[in-house]
């Protein structure tokens, strides 16, 4: 029982990191970034890249990989998404789909589709940790939970109190008015993509160390969009309960059902949510009309 | 007054499917070409045309839903899978006749269309796309469970369709069958544009509230669009199963849905001709890339890079169309046509002063 | 008013032409001037092209697929045609738009804070700095409603919030689109007086686009009348107030026999202005 709870929290943390990326980009640009999963993979491979260049320096490697991913997010906005301004939203969403395809192709081209384990390169270990109550998790499981908690706290403070955060919310609501108030909304949007890249990279880095790294990790991203929708696409706060619900259902269906069911369970949650409350747990109802 | 390509004098002329003499001749030439093609072309080419035709059936069906009615679906692969698996299930249970399988697939597709269409009434745009994407995963899950139950983990083989003594076998036979299917779907889709339902769908696509206010039953027509589209799509899935002679979940991943979306986008959203062009483009692209790589005569190891390159080229082309040619191949075609129609004059839009 | 012609205008349009979707001309050769420290009003019926003019000035046309195809915009003597909106704002050319003028999902305070001056973007501007408490002094109502979501404000309160946020951008020229839209006459009067006070105390130049000619001409120094994308008449306030067509069609106090549509009146005096 405690094991179920512990696993749920860990899985939820990973999903929450990814879903934060969806929500950030959506809040700012109204685009659902279906490449978020592949941006996570990219983060993992950046870690691999930095780790091969300078083995045995975990702190620098992780910081470098996260920074590279944020930069990648920024560039993706600048090169791919910004030209889509003025096109229908759905076309922009499809561009993110092609972005995912391109990222995956690039990764396979450079690193082949072999499974990698950057953990060894970094000179780290991932010992199991027993918790009170008899549950066992790995060290990086704990890091995942910690990273998710820290990211959400930081994002909350940033969006709530910092001028830049307020500008990000403002530009997300009415980009034209924002530019009329001196806000360079393209810059703000690029920043939100950079933040999403950073959040995705955190997930990718932790997952790569904790489990493995291969080019098809991106499917996790599809599960995480179910999380974002269950919580409400425009609500960062909704991500947390959304992630917990989806993770719990998934963990339970692994335990009592079969792996096939577990794979599809996030989508079942999503469909159920779309039927009862399409705007999600904490999303705003008006959002449905905007898209 | 005399009617012309763009200038119609009667309502009937405005409704005509093939309106000018030039177009009638072009159509006749195309039909003739398709009929004699098996006499001149190699089996490989015929097979490519057949694959294109099959893809075109699916793309045309998606085009009705997304291009005409404006309901975005990322779950198209799910409907195809549903049709294919219906066929597989029937075959597995001894009902091998396509006379049963094709209608059954259509009924399953239509039912699925209702299942999706009714909840979809509450959803719009992005949310609808995500709902259908989720549905795609659920349908695939159901198919995977079926597959496991059959004990055939890799898939089910489907014998060629037979009507009494006639068995649909061989490249030429399939070529005719699939081209005919595509032609029928094309005629049906073009015809839909001038039907009441087609006009209602276009009205809903352009502005739902306005459509409602002129008395269009939005809910009914939306569900109808789903039913229509998914029924045809499921039939395409059944044909797919027969043509491949094999059904397996792996064939119907998210990437297939993206491919279909790519077809109607690259072709030109909302245009039946575009759906066919897009189907041809997406189907032929990998073969063209193959041929190009083969032409380069690279060393043995290079073949390894072929897959990611093909995959990436597909993504790149789709991005290029989305970014620079939102009207798709049809848009290019129209521009070329206008250029010839206006020659030697030119239409030049006003340019910005700065 | 001897210095009037020697000053550099705060804002000047020279034969501006705007085309929508590459085909529909909305503005054809509009020229106008706003002098420092003056309120200029731009009058016109629905669809005359007033909003389009303001959009063209503030670099906003791209979003509606419109383009400036001729003429130029001079701001403080420098050409700024086609600059991006946020740059123009940072230089002091600030618009209060017709619709969508506040961030509805942000609180009043956040609306004001989203653009608090003092951040690097505003560096070097020699325009007077406007502080938050100064704004609250002009709009005491906003101080009471700081914590409320701007989406819950009434039309008049939104208008005030929009003016307040515009002020915080430290404008040299304030462009206001339909200050009176949907407001009660008493509120309009109060806001107009406030605009006049802002002009006096902060030395702002204001371009006031209005349908409500009476209210606008009560505070304006100079006025232009626009129709079908052209300026058809202009003059100082008193001349406009005395002008028969303006009286008849804008102020509703004409005494000609029968009603006329605007387009029936063909003989507008199209004059070459300023020289
Ligand atoms: N987005 C657009 N696309 C095409 N034409 C437009 C667009 N916006 C405005 N127009 C046209 O430009 C002309 C001027 O419109 P504009 O909005 O500037 O008028 P206005 O004077 O502000 O009217 P109102 O008093 O009603 O606000 C109108 O004829 C209108 O049809
Ligand atoms: Mg207007």
Short mmCIF file of C-alpha atoms in Angstrom, two decimals, chain C residues 39-230:
data_model
loop_
_atom_site.label_atom_id
_atom_site.label_comp_id
_atom_site.label_asym_id
_atom_site.label_seq_id
_atom_site.Cartn_x
_atom_site.Cartn_y
_atom_site.Cartn_z
CA UNK C 39 -5.87 67.58 -27.46
CA UNK C 40 -6.81 66.77 -31.02
CA UNK C 41 -9.96 64.87 -31.82
CA UNK C 42 -10.64 62.70 -34.82
CA UNK C 43 -14.33 62.40 -35.55
CA UNK C 44 -16.11 60.12 -37.99
CA UNK C 45 -19.00 57.71 -38.35
CA UNK C 46 -18.76 53.96 -38.06
CA UNK C 47 -16.30 52.51 -40.51
CA UNK C 48 -14.77 55.86 -41.37
CA UNK C 49 -11.31 54.48 -40.66
CA UNK C 50 -10.54 56.02 -37.29
CA UNK C 51 -9.49 52.83 -35.59
CA UNK C 52 -7.47 51.88 -38.63
CA UNK C 53 -5.64 55.20 -38.43
CA UNK C 54 -4.75 54.62 -34.80
CA UNK C 55 -3.64 51.08 -35.53
CA UNK C 56 -1.45 52.30 -38.34
CA UNK C 57 0.16 54.86 -36.06
CA UNK C 58 0.84 52.40 -33.30
CA UNK C 59 2.24 49.65 -35.51
CA UNK C 60 -0.64 47.27 -35.06
CA UNK C 61 -1.76 46.49 -38.55
CA UNK C 62 -0.02 43.18 -39.04
CA UNK C 63 -2.42 41.35 -36.76
CA UNK C 64 -5.33 42.18 -39.07
CA UNK C 65 -3.44 41.57 -42.27
CA UNK C 66 -3.35 45.24 -43.14
CA UNK C 67 -0.44 47.24 -44.46
CA UNK C 68 0.69 50.81 -44.78
CA UNK C 69 1.16 51.20 -48.52
CA UNK C 70 1.98 54.87 -48.64
CA UNK C 71 2.83 57.91 -46.57
CA UNK C 72 4.56 58.00 -43.24
CA UNK C 73 4.16 58.56 -39.55
CA UNK C 74 6.40 61.04 -37.75
CA UNK C 75 6.69 60.83 -33.99
CA UNK C 76 8.48 63.77 -32.37
CA UNK C 77 9.88 64.61 -35.78
CA UNK C 78 11.25 61.15 -36.53
CA UNK C 79 9.75 58.68 -38.97
CA UNK C 80 8.43 55.64 -37.14
CA UNK C 81 6.35 54.02 -39.89
CA UNK C 82 6.12 50.27 -39.45
CA UNK C 83 7.99 50.09 -36.14
CA UNK C 84 6.92 47.32 -33.85
CA UNK C 85 4.29 48.29 -31.27
CA UNK C 86 6.30 47.64 -28.15
CA UNK C 87 9.18 49.80 -29.43
CA UNK C 88 6.82 52.66 -30.11
CA UNK C 89 5.36 52.37 -26.63
CA UNK C 90 8.79 52.51 -25.11
CA UNK C 91 9.42 55.68 -27.06
CA UNK C 92 6.25 57.21 -25.68
CA UNK C 93 3.52 56.60 -28.25
CA UNK C 94 0.82 54.85 -26.27
CA UNK C 95 -2.59 53.62 -27.39
CA UNK C 96 -5.72 52.99 -25.35
CA UNK C 97 -7.49 50.55 -27.67
CA UNK C 98 -11.17 50.37 -28.51
CA UNK C 99 -11.78 46.88 -27.20
CA UNK C 100 -9.74 44.42 -25.13
CA UNK C 101 -8.06 47.11 -23.13
CA UNK C 102 -7.29 45.37 -19.84
CA UNK C 103 -5.84 41.99 -18.93
CA UNK C 104 -8.93 40.32 -17.55
CA UNK C 105 -7.23 37.43 -15.80
CA UNK C 106 -4.93 39.73 -13.86
CA UNK C 107 -5.89 41.80 -10.86
CA UNK C 108 -6.01 45.57 -11.11
CA UNK C 109 -2.72 45.80 -9.29
CA UNK C 110 -1.10 43.26 -11.57
CA UNK C 111 -2.43 45.08 -14.59
CA UNK C 112 -0.58 48.12 -13.36
CA UNK C 113 2.48 46.20 -12.27
CA UNK C 114 2.89 44.31 -15.53
CA UNK C 115 4.48 47.47 -16.87
CA UNK C 116 5.89 49.23 -13.85
CA UNK C 117 8.40 51.77 -15.11
CA UNK C 118 11.93 51.69 -13.91
CA UNK C 119 12.86 48.64 -15.80
CA UNK C 120 15.58 48.74 -18.20
CA UNK C 121 13.37 49.24 -21.19
CA UNK C 122 12.41 52.72 -20.14
CA UNK C 123 15.93 53.81 -19.41
CA UNK C 124 16.99 57.13 -20.80
CA UNK C 125 13.54 58.42 -21.48
CA UNK C 126 13.38 62.09 -20.58
CA UNK C 127 9.64 62.03 -20.17
CA UNK C 128 8.27 62.66 -16.71
CA UNK C 129 8.09 59.60 -14.58
CA UNK C 130 4.67 58.64 -13.36
CA UNK C 131 4.41 56.77 -10.13
CA UNK C 132 1.80 54.34 -9.03
CA UNK C 133 0.44 56.58 -6.25
CA UNK C 134 0.16 59.42 -8.73
CA UNK C 135 -2.03 57.21 -10.86
CA UNK C 136 -4.14 56.27 -7.90
CA UNK C 137 -4.58 59.96 -7.24
CA UNK C 138 -6.01 60.45 -10.72
CA UNK C 139 -8.15 57.33 -10.41
CA UNK C 140 -9.02 56.88 -6.75
CA UNK C 141 -11.48 54.17 -7.64
CA UNK C 142 -8.71 51.87 -8.80
CA UNK C 143 -6.96 52.12 -5.47
CA UNK C 144 -10.02 50.63 -3.81
CA UNK C 145 -10.19 47.80 -6.27
CA UNK C 146 -6.55 46.84 -6.42
CA UNK C 147 -7.08 43.20 -5.57
CA UNK C 148 -10.01 42.61 -7.84
CA UNK C 149 -9.66 40.77 -11.12
CA UNK C 150 -9.84 43.27 -13.94
CA UNK C 151 -12.29 40.97 -15.69
CA UNK C 152 -14.86 41.91 -13.05
CA UNK C 153 -14.63 45.64 -13.61
CA UNK C 154 -17.41 47.61 -15.26
CA UNK C 155 -16.95 49.36 -18.59
CA UNK C 156 -16.12 52.72 -17.06
CA UNK C 157 -13.73 51.20 -14.54
CA UNK C 158 -12.00 49.33 -17.33
CA UNK C 159 -11.64 52.54 -19.25
CA UNK C 160 -10.02 54.12 -16.19
CA UNK C 161 -7.73 51.15 -15.72
CA UNK C 162 -6.78 51.30 -19.38
CA UNK C 163 -5.97 54.99 -19.09
CA UNK C 164 -4.03 54.32 -15.92
CA UNK C 165 -1.90 51.58 -17.47
CA UNK C 166 -1.33 53.78 -20.49
CA UNK C 167 -0.13 56.57 -18.22
CA UNK C 168 2.31 54.25 -16.50
CA UNK C 169 3.92 53.69 -19.89
CA UNK C 170 4.97 57.35 -19.65
CA UNK C 171 3.44 58.56 -22.87
CA UNK C 172 4.48 61.61 -24.80
CA UNK C 173 1.49 61.12 -27.05
CA UNK C 174 -1.63 59.34 -25.90
CA UNK C 175 -3.89 57.83 -28.54
CA UNK C 176 -7.37 57.11 -27.20
CA UNK C 177 -9.86 55.11 -29.25
CA UNK C 178 -13.47 55.81 -28.32
CA UNK C 179 -13.15 56.92 -24.75
CA UNK C 180 -16.92 57.24 -24.63
CA UNK C 181 -17.77 53.77 -25.93
CA UNK C 182 -20.65 52.37 -23.91
CA UNK C 183 -20.36 54.83 -21.06
CA UNK C 184 -22.96 56.98 -19.33
CA UNK C 185 -22.88 60.67 -20.29
CA UNK C 186 -21.85 61.69 -16.78
CA UNK C 187 -18.92 59.27 -16.84
CA UNK C 188 -17.87 60.47 -20.27
CA UNK C 189 -17.81 64.02 -19.03
CA UNK C 190 -15.72 63.07 -16.02
CA UNK C 191 -13.25 61.14 -18.16
CA UNK C 192 -12.96 63.99 -20.65
CA UNK C 193 -12.21 66.41 -17.87
CA UNK C 194 -9.64 63.96 -16.61
CA UNK C 195 -8.01 63.79 -20.02
CA UNK C 196 -7.83 67.58 -20.09
CA UNK C 197 -6.28 67.53 -16.64
CA UNK C 198 -3.68 64.99 -17.74
CA UNK C 199 -2.82 67.20 -20.66
CA UNK C 200 -2.40 70.19 -18.41
CA UNK C 201 -0.48 68.51 -15.62
CA UNK C 202 1.69 66.14 -17.57
CA UNK C 203 1.99 68.08 -20.79
CA UNK C 204 0.63 65.18 -22.84
CA UNK C 205 -0.43 65.43 -26.43
CA UNK C 206 -3.66 63.52 -26.95
CA UNK C 207 -5.28 62.20 -30.10
CA UNK C 208 -8.86 61.47 -29.18
CA UNK C 209 -10.86 59.33 -31.58
CA UNK C 210 -14.53 59.82 -30.96
CA UNK C 211 -18.03 59.33 -32.25
CA UNK C 212 -19.40 61.48 -29.49
CA UNK C 213 -18.46 64.80 -31.03
CA UNK C 214 -20.06 66.90 -28.34
CA UNK C 215 -18.02 65.41 -25.54
CA UNK C 216 -14.82 65.43 -27.55
CA UNK C 217 -15.14 68.98 -28.76
CA UNK C 218 -15.75 70.11 -25.20
CA UNK C 219 -12.09 69.47 -24.40
CA UNK C 220 -10.33 69.35 -27.76
CA UNK C 221 -8.24 72.18 -29.16
CA UNK C 222 -8.45 71.05 -32.71
CA UNK C 223 -10.49 68.53 -34.65
CA UNK C 224 -10.48 66.48 -37.83
CA UNK C 225 -13.51 64.93 -39.48
CA UNK C 226 -12.96 61.70 -41.29
CA UNK C 227 -15.14 59.93 -43.79
CA UNK C 228 -14.50 56.95 -46.04
CA UNK C 229 -10.85 56.93 -45.12
CA UNK C 230 -10.25 60.61 -45.88
#
